[in-house]
GROMACS .gro file of C-alpha atoms in nm:
model
  350
    1MET     CA    1   0.722 -14.265  13.913
    2THR     CA    2   0.444 -14.257  13.651
    3ASP     CA    3   0.314 -14.523  13.413
    4LEU     CA    4   0.551 -14.371  13.156
    5ALA     CA    5   0.848 -14.458  13.372
    6THR     CA    6   1.081 -14.721  13.234
    7GLU     CA    7   1.150 -14.847  13.588
    8ARG     CA    8   1.465 -14.993  13.436
    9GLY     CA    9   1.727 -14.769  13.591
   10LEU     CA   10   2.034 -14.983  13.651
   11ALA     CA   11   2.362 -14.930  13.833
   12VAL     CA   12   2.653 -14.828  13.609
   13GLU     CA   13   3.015 -14.906  13.691
   14LEU     CA   14   3.318 -14.770  13.508
   15SER     CA   15   3.622 -14.940  13.660
   16ASP     CA   16   3.979 -14.814  13.623
   17LEU     CA   17   3.926 -14.697  13.265
   18THR     CA   18   4.221 -14.577  13.062
   19ARG     CA   19   4.214 -14.459  12.702
   20VAL     CA   20   4.533 -14.377  12.519
   21TYR     CA   21   4.548 -14.214  12.175
   22GLY     CA   22   4.913 -14.221  12.070
   23ALA     CA   23   5.091 -13.998  12.319
   24VAL     CA   24   4.766 -13.863  12.466
   25ARG     CA   25   4.620 -14.024  12.778
   26ALA     CA   26   4.255 -13.920  12.751
   27LEU     CA   27   4.146 -14.127  13.053
   28ASP     CA   28   4.382 -14.215  13.335
   29GLY     CA   29   4.231 -14.473  13.569
   30LEU     CA   30   3.875 -14.339  13.580
   31THR     CA   31   3.643 -14.518  13.823
   32LEU     CA   32   3.282 -14.399  13.845
   33HIS     CA   33   2.968 -14.553  13.994
   34LEU     CA   34   2.610 -14.443  13.917
   35GLU     CA   35   2.326 -14.563  14.136
   36PRO     CA   36   2.007 -14.689  13.967
   37GLY     CA   37   1.799 -14.390  13.857
   38GLU     CA   38   2.071 -14.139  13.945
   39LEU     CA   39   2.170 -13.844  13.728
   40VAL     CA   40   2.546 -13.780  13.739
   41CYS     CA   41   2.712 -13.493  13.556
   42LEU     CA   42   3.070 -13.511  13.438
   43LEU     CA   43   3.203 -13.156  13.444
   44GLY     CA   44   3.536 -13.025  13.324
   45PRO     CA   45   3.724 -12.820  13.067
   46SER     CA   46   3.767 -12.924  12.704
   47GLY     CA   47   3.999 -13.221  12.670
   48CYS     CA   48   3.953 -13.346  13.028
   49GLY     CA   49   3.816 -13.686  12.918
   50LYS     CA   50   3.448 -13.648  13.003
   51THR     CA   51   3.318 -13.715  12.651
   52THR     CA   52   3.565 -14.003  12.609
   53ALA     CA   53   3.415 -14.162  12.920
   54LEU     CA   54   3.062 -14.122  12.781
   55ARG     CA   55   3.163 -14.266  12.443
   56ILE     CA   56   3.318 -14.569  12.611
   57LEU     CA   57   3.002 -14.624  12.815
   58ALA     CA   58   2.798 -14.594  12.494
   59GLY     CA   59   3.019 -14.845  12.313
   60LEU     CA   60   3.128 -14.586  12.056
   61ASP     CA   61   3.490 -14.619  12.171
   62GLN     CA   62   3.688 -14.893  12.340
   63PRO     CA   63   3.901 -14.849  12.654
   64THR     CA   64   4.269 -14.927  12.642
   65SER     CA   65   4.213 -15.098  12.976
   66GLY     CA   66   3.941 -15.118  13.240
   67THR     CA   67   3.581 -15.240  13.235
   68VAL     CA   68   3.225 -15.115  13.183
   69SER     CA   69   2.927 -15.282  13.349
   70VAL     CA   70   2.556 -15.201  13.366
   71GLY     CA   71   2.328 -15.381  13.606
   72GLY     CA   72   2.612 -15.618  13.690
   73ARG     CA   73   2.660 -15.722  13.327
   74ASP     CA   74   3.004 -15.668  13.171
   75LEU     CA   75   2.954 -15.460  12.855
   76THR     CA   76   3.317 -15.373  12.787
   77ARG     CA   77   3.328 -15.557  12.453
   78VAL     CA   78   2.957 -15.545  12.372
   79PRO     CA   79   2.881 -15.337  12.057
   80ALA     CA   80   2.693 -15.008  12.093
   81ASN     CA   81   2.371 -15.137  11.933
   82LYS     CA   82   2.345 -15.414  12.195
   83ARG     CA   83   2.386 -15.192  12.502
   84ASP     CA   84   2.027 -15.069  12.552
   85MET     CA   85   2.121 -14.701  12.585
   86GLY     CA   86   1.956 -14.381  12.471
   87MET     CA   87   2.176 -14.096  12.352
   88VAL     CA   88   2.126 -13.722  12.301
   89PHE     CA   89   2.407 -13.512  12.158
   90GLN     CA   90   2.470 -13.144  12.091
   91ALA     CA   91   2.351 -13.185  11.732
   92TYR     CA   92   1.982 -13.275  11.721
   93SER     CA   93   2.033 -13.535  11.443
   94LEU     CA   94   1.666 -13.552  11.344
   95PHE     CA   95   1.565 -13.696  11.009
   96PRO     CA   96   1.443 -13.400  10.799
   97HIS     CA   97   1.214 -13.612  10.579
   98MET     CA   98   1.026 -13.759  10.877
   99THR     CA   99   0.758 -13.604  11.095
  100VAL     CA  100   0.830 -13.545  11.461
  101ILE     CA  101   0.639 -13.853  11.572
  102ASP     CA  102   0.812 -14.071  11.312
  103ASN     CA  103   1.150 -13.945  11.435
  104VAL     CA  104   1.059 -14.044  11.790
  105ALA     CA  105   0.928 -14.383  11.677
  106PHE     CA  106   1.230 -14.463  11.460
  107GLY     CA  107   1.418 -14.666  11.723
  108LEU     CA  108   1.103 -14.861  11.803
  109LYS     CA  109   1.064 -14.950  11.436
  110LEU     CA  110   1.420 -15.086  11.431
  111ARG     CA  111   1.327 -15.301  11.731
  112GLY     CA  112   1.031 -15.451  11.544
  113ARG     CA  113   0.747 -15.283  11.734
  114ASP     CA  114   0.421 -15.277  11.533
  115GLY     CA  115   0.293 -14.948  11.395
  116ALA     CA  116   0.014 -14.889  11.646
  117SER     CA  117   0.221 -14.958  11.957
  118ARG     CA  118   0.519 -14.754  11.842
  119ARG     CA  119   0.295 -14.459  11.753
  120LYS     CA  120   0.134 -14.483  12.098
  121ARG     CA  121   0.472 -14.494  12.273
  122ALA     CA  122   0.610 -14.208  12.060
  123GLY     CA  123   0.300 -13.999  12.132
  124ASP     CA  124   0.338 -14.062  12.504
  125MET     CA  125   0.701 -13.947  12.491
  126LEU     CA  126   0.608 -13.632  12.299
  127ASP     CA  127   0.345 -13.555  12.561
  128LEU     CA  128   0.608 -13.607  12.829
  129VAL     CA  129   0.834 -13.340  12.676
  130GLY     CA  130   0.543 -13.107  12.598
  131LEU     CA  131   0.537 -13.148  12.220
  132GLY     CA  132   0.234 -13.369  12.165
  133GLN     CA  133   0.068 -13.098  11.957
  134HIS     CA  134   0.366 -13.092  11.715
  135ALA     CA  135   0.363 -13.463  11.631
  136ASP     CA  136   0.294 -13.413  11.259
  137ARG     CA  137   0.540 -13.130  11.200
  138TYR     CA  138   0.887 -13.162  11.050
  139ALA     CA  139   1.218 -13.072  11.212
  140HIS     CA  140   1.264 -12.750  11.012
  141GLN     CA  141   0.934 -12.623  11.155
  142LEU     CA  142   1.064 -12.643  11.513
  143SER     CA  143   1.294 -12.420  11.717
  144GLY     CA  144   1.630 -12.549  11.838
  145GLY     CA  145   1.493 -12.614  12.186
  146GLN     CA  146   1.195 -12.802  12.045
  147GLN     CA  147   1.422 -13.014  11.825
  148GLN     CA  148   1.631 -13.111  12.126
  149ARG     CA  149   1.312 -13.207  12.312
  150VAL     CA  150   1.227 -13.436  12.020
  151ALA     CA  151   1.577 -13.588  12.042
  152LEU     CA  152   1.520 -13.651  12.414
  153ALA     CA  153   1.180 -13.809  12.347
  154ARG     CA  154   1.336 -14.034  12.080
  155ALA     CA  155   1.612 -14.146  12.319
  156LEU     CA  156   1.357 -14.233  12.590
  157ALA     CA  157   1.105 -14.399  12.359
  158VAL     CA  158   1.308 -14.721  12.345
  159GLU     CA  159   1.300 -14.745  12.727
  160PRO     CA  160   1.678 -14.745  12.771
  161SER     CA  161   1.837 -14.865  13.092
  162VAL     CA  162   2.087 -14.578  13.066
  163LEU     CA  163   2.046 -14.230  12.914
  164LEU     CA  164   2.356 -14.051  12.785
  165LEU     CA  165   2.356 -13.673  12.729
  166ASP     CA  166   2.663 -13.518  12.567
  167GLU     CA  167   2.658 -13.135  12.586
  168PRO     CA  168   2.287 -13.142  12.488
  169LEU     CA  169   2.227 -12.772  12.558
  170SER     CA  170   2.542 -12.602  12.431
  171ALA     CA  171   2.396 -12.511  12.089
  172LEU     CA  172   2.100 -12.325  12.242
  173ASP     CA  173   2.070 -11.964  12.354
  174ALA     CA  174   2.086 -11.884  12.726
  175LYS     CA  175   1.714 -11.860  12.803
  176VAL     CA  176   1.622 -12.178  12.615
  177ARG     CA  177   1.917 -12.355  12.776
  178VAL     CA  178   1.782 -12.288  13.125
  179GLN     CA  179   1.429 -12.393  13.028
  180LEU     CA  180   1.542 -12.718  12.866
  181ARG     CA  181   1.785 -12.790  13.150
  182ASP     CA  182   1.493 -12.786  13.392
  183GLU     CA  183   1.284 -12.992  13.152
  184ILE     CA  184   1.551 -13.261  13.122
  185ARG     CA  185   1.569 -13.294  13.498
  186ARG     CA  186   1.189 -13.313  13.531
  187VAL     CA  187   1.166 -13.583  13.264
  188GLN     CA  188   1.458 -13.781  13.405
  189LEU     CA  189   1.304 -13.785  13.751
  190GLU     CA  190   0.971 -13.893  13.603
  191VAL     CA  191   1.106 -14.185  13.399
  192GLY     CA  192   1.371 -14.291  13.652
  193THR     CA  193   1.642 -14.371  13.397
  194THR     CA  194   2.004 -14.380  13.514
  195THR     CA  195   2.164 -14.084  13.335
  196LEU     CA  196   2.516 -13.963  13.258
  197PHE     CA  197   2.521 -13.596  13.154
  198VAL     CA  198   2.841 -13.442  13.015
  199THR     CA  199   2.889 -13.065  13.020
  200HIS     CA  200   3.152 -12.792  13.051
  201ASP     CA  201   2.893 -12.557  13.206
  202GLN     CA  202   2.919 -12.564  13.585
  203GLU     CA  203   2.585 -12.390  13.644
  204GLU     CA  204   2.418 -12.657  13.430
  205ALA     CA  205   2.588 -12.938  13.620
  206LEU     CA  206   2.510 -12.797  13.964
  207ALA     CA  207   2.145 -12.737  13.870
  208VAL     CA  208   2.050 -13.080  13.734
  209ALA     CA  209   2.270 -13.344  13.893
  210ASP     CA  210   2.231 -13.570  14.194
  211ARG     CA  211   2.611 -13.579  14.198
  212VAL     CA  212   2.876 -13.397  13.995
  213GLY     CA  213   3.210 -13.547  13.896
  214VAL     CA  214   3.479 -13.291  13.817
  215MET     CA  215   3.736 -13.421  13.569
  216ASN     CA  216   4.083 -13.293  13.494
  217ALA     CA  217   4.346 -13.447  13.265
  218GLY     CA  218   4.163 -13.779  13.241
  219ARG     CA  219   4.111 -13.818  13.615
  220LEU     CA  220   3.816 -13.772  13.848
  221GLU     CA  221   3.912 -13.498  14.093
  222GLN     CA  222   3.595 -13.518  14.304
  223LEU     CA  223   3.249 -13.677  14.289
  224ALA     CA  224   2.994 -13.523  14.525
  225PRO     CA  225   2.646 -13.369  14.551
  226PRO     CA  226   2.642 -13.015  14.407
  227ALA     CA  227   2.627 -12.832  14.741
  228GLU     CA  228   2.915 -13.035  14.884
  229LEU     CA  229   3.123 -12.990  14.571
  230TYR     CA  230   3.080 -12.613  14.591
  231SER     CA  231   3.123 -12.568  14.966
  232ALA     CA  232   3.387 -12.834  15.032
  233PRO     CA  233   3.613 -12.874  14.726
  234ALA     CA  234   3.854 -13.164  14.769
  235THR     CA  235   4.133 -13.026  14.552
  236LYS     CA  236   4.277 -12.697  14.433
  237PHE     CA  237   4.150 -12.766  14.081
  238VAL     CA  238   3.791 -12.819  14.198
  239GLY     CA  239   3.799 -12.512  14.419
  240GLU     CA  240   3.919 -12.291  14.134
  241PHE     CA  241   3.719 -12.450  13.851
  242VAL     CA  242   3.379 -12.464  14.022
  243GLY     CA  243   3.253 -12.117  14.108
  244LEU     CA  244   3.459 -11.810  14.182
  245SER     CA  245   3.718 -11.810  14.460
  246ASN     CA  246   3.951 -11.553  14.611
  247ARG     CA  247   4.306 -11.674  14.678
  248LEU     CA  248   4.404 -11.518  15.009
  249PRO     CA  249   4.725 -11.570  15.212
  250ALA     CA  250   4.660 -11.812  15.497
  251THR     CA  251   4.834 -12.011  15.767
  252VAL     CA  252   4.699 -12.343  15.894
  253THR     CA  253   4.764 -12.469  16.245
  254ALA     CA  254   4.585 -12.768  16.399
  255GLY     CA  255   4.303 -12.755  16.145
  256VAL     CA  256   4.239 -12.384  16.182
  257ALA     CA  257   4.321 -12.133  15.907
  258SER     CA  258   4.412 -11.773  15.974
  259VAL     CA  259   4.276 -11.560  15.687
  260LEU     CA  260   4.271 -11.179  15.683
  261GLY     CA  261   4.354 -11.190  16.053
  262GLN     CA  262   4.052 -11.410  16.132
  263GLU     CA  263   4.035 -11.778  16.224
  264VAL     CA  264   3.814 -12.018  16.026
  265PRO     CA  265   3.807 -12.401  16.000
  266ALA     CA  266   4.032 -12.557  15.737
  267LEU     CA  267   3.881 -12.830  15.520
  268ASP     CA  268   4.029 -13.180  15.522
  269GLY     CA  269   4.306 -13.198  15.265
  270SER     CA  270   4.423 -12.844  15.331
  271ALA     CA  271   4.793 -12.770  15.323
  272THR     CA  272   4.962 -12.721  15.658
  273GLY     CA  273   5.168 -12.414  15.734
  274SER     CA  274   5.152 -12.127  15.487
  275GLY     CA  275   4.944 -12.131  15.171
  276SER     CA  276   4.645 -11.971  15.002
  277ALA     CA  277   4.286 -12.004  15.120
  278LEU     CA  278   4.018 -12.038  14.852
  279VAL     CA  279   3.738 -11.815  14.983
  280ARG     CA  280   3.407 -11.776  14.801
  281PRO     CA  281   3.290 -11.417  14.732
  282GLU     CA  282   2.968 -11.474  14.928
  283ALA     CA  283   3.181 -11.560  15.235
  284ILE     CA  284   3.328 -11.208  15.238
  285SER     CA  285   3.152 -10.923  15.420
  286VAL     CA  286   3.240 -10.560  15.349
  287VAL     CA  287   3.210 -10.322  15.644
  288ALA     CA  288   3.270  -9.947  15.626
  289ASP     CA  289   3.576  -9.874  15.842
  290PRO     CA  290   3.823  -9.584  15.796
  291SER     CA  291   4.102  -9.801  15.941
  292GLY     CA  292   3.987 -10.132  15.789
  293GLY     CA  293   4.289 -10.183  15.565
  294ALA     CA  294   4.101 -10.221  15.234
  295THR     CA  295   3.954  -9.992  14.969
  296VAL     CA  296   3.655 -10.044  14.741
  297THR     CA  297   3.764 -10.031  14.376
  298THR     CA  298   3.453 -10.136  14.183
  299VAL     CA  299   3.085 -10.211  14.248
  300GLN     CA  300   2.903 -10.415  13.982
  301PHE     CA  301   2.524 -10.432  13.999
  302LEU     CA  302   2.398 -10.781  13.897
  303GLY     CA  303   2.031 -10.755  13.991
  304PRO     CA  304   1.951 -10.885  14.341
  305LEU     CA  305   2.325 -10.935  14.401
  306SER     CA  306   2.623 -10.707  14.344
  307ARG     CA  307   2.991 -10.788  14.306
  308VAL     CA  308   3.220 -10.561  14.505
  309THR     CA  309   3.596 -10.564  14.444
  310CYS     CA  310   3.823 -10.433  14.717
  311GLN     CA  311   4.198 -10.391  14.729
  312LEU     CA  312   4.410 -10.471  15.032
  313ALA     CA  313   4.707 -10.256  15.132
  314ASP     CA  314   4.946 -10.503  14.962
  315GLY     CA  315   4.757 -10.468  14.631
  316THR     CA  316   4.565 -10.798  14.656
  317ASP     CA  317   4.217 -10.779  14.500
  318VAL     CA  318   3.933 -10.943  14.693
  319VAL     CA  319   3.589 -10.999  14.539
  320ALA     CA  320   3.281 -11.001  14.761
  321GLN     CA  321   2.925 -11.087  14.659
  322LEU     CA  322   2.666 -10.890  14.851
  323ALA     CA  323   2.295 -10.825  14.841
  324SER     CA  324   2.247 -10.520  14.620
  325THR     CA  325   2.058 -10.350  14.904
  326ASP     CA  326   2.385 -10.362  15.103
  327ALA     CA  327   2.620 -10.287  14.814
  328VAL     CA  328   2.432  -9.969  14.723
  329ARG     CA  329   2.593  -9.805  15.028
  330LEU     CA  330   2.942  -9.864  14.888
  331THR     CA  331   3.126  -9.654  14.630
  332PRO     CA  332   3.476  -9.678  14.481
  333GLY     CA  333   3.730  -9.520  14.715
  334ASP     CA  334   3.549  -9.614  15.037
  335ALA     CA  335   3.772  -9.742  15.318
  336VAL     CA  336   3.640 -10.078  15.440
  337ARG     CA  337   3.714 -10.382  15.655
  338LEU     CA  338   3.678 -10.731  15.511
  339GLU     CA  339   3.537 -11.008  15.726
  340VAL     CA  340   3.545 -11.379  15.646
  341ALA     CA  341   3.246 -11.600  15.730
  342PRO     CA  342   3.328 -11.883  15.974
  343SER     CA  343   3.262 -12.152  15.711
  344PRO     CA  344   3.542 -12.402  15.632
  345VAL     CA  345   3.791 -12.313  15.358
  346LEU     CA  346   4.038 -12.514  15.152
  347VAL     CA  347   4.397 -12.399  15.190
  348VAL     CA  348   4.629 -12.495  14.905
  349ALA     CA  349   5.006 -12.483  14.884
  350ASP     CA  350   5.145 -12.189  14.688
   0.00000   0.00000   0.00000
C-alpha cells in the first residue's frame, strides 16, 4: 500500500436483492459479500442481472426488496451522490472542453477542494495510471485506452470507499484490453479500494479478480476464486459457461465417475447414476493407438497450444488441448486412444 492508497476499502454487503421490472425479474434473491479491498467480478451473459446489481450498489437504481450496506452502514435508500463511490463505465464520459487534469479533478472541485490540492491529487492519480505527461491534453487527443485510464484516475481521485467498473474494457481492441486489464488490477491493488467489476468476458474476469461470481437469470450460481471456479464448477451452468468443456457419458457410483472407461473423482454436487461429465480439453490426453476407439478429425494450431478434435465410434466429438510439440505428431485420420486426467469432474443429469 503506497501513500496514494485510499486505505478506505470497506466491506460491501448485498443482501437478498430482488429487482422486478414488470414481468421481468432482473435480480432474484442476490446475496453478495465483498471483503475490504477485494476485487470481485460479476460474470455472466447479457441480461443475467450483473449490471442491475452494480447499479443498485451505485444508487442508480432501487431494489424491489433487499438491502445494500457498505462498511456496516445501510445505504439502500441513500442517493447515489451520497454513497462515496467511484464509477467507470464502457463509455469514457470525459468532458471534451476540459484538459485531462481538469477532467480528473472535476469530482474534487464538486467536493469543494481548493485548486492547488485538487490539482496535486489529480496529478498523482494521472501518474498512477501512467498519464502524467498528458495532463494538459484534451480527450480527443488521446487513444481509447488512454481515455479509459483518465476515467479510472477520475474515479479514484475522490478517494472512494468502493470502485464500480461496468464493462470498462469492452469498447477497446483486444491488445489494449489486455494491457488496460492488467493496469486496472495493478492500480486497484495499489490503492486498496474495494471493487466490483462487471463483465461478460470470462478471460477478463479470471485474470483480474480475487473472486468471480457467475450470474444466471438474476441469481448467483457460484462465487469462488478463479482457479476454483474453473476447476470445480458448482453447477452445470458454471461448468459450461466458464471455459470449454466436453460433455461425455458418465456413471457415478460412490463419488467415483466412470468416463471413457476410466475412473475419476466426481465433484460434490454431481448427479448420481448416469449423466454427462464436463471434462476440460486440457484434461484429455491423445495417444496413438490403432485399437483406441477414436479418430483424429482436426488439429488446430494456436501457438504454444493446439486444439485436437477426435471422434468416438458413436460419433461423439471430443476436444483435447495439447502442447503443440505433442499435437504436431497427430494428423486427421489417425487412430487414437483418449485418456482422462485423474482430476475431479462435475457430472450433470442429462
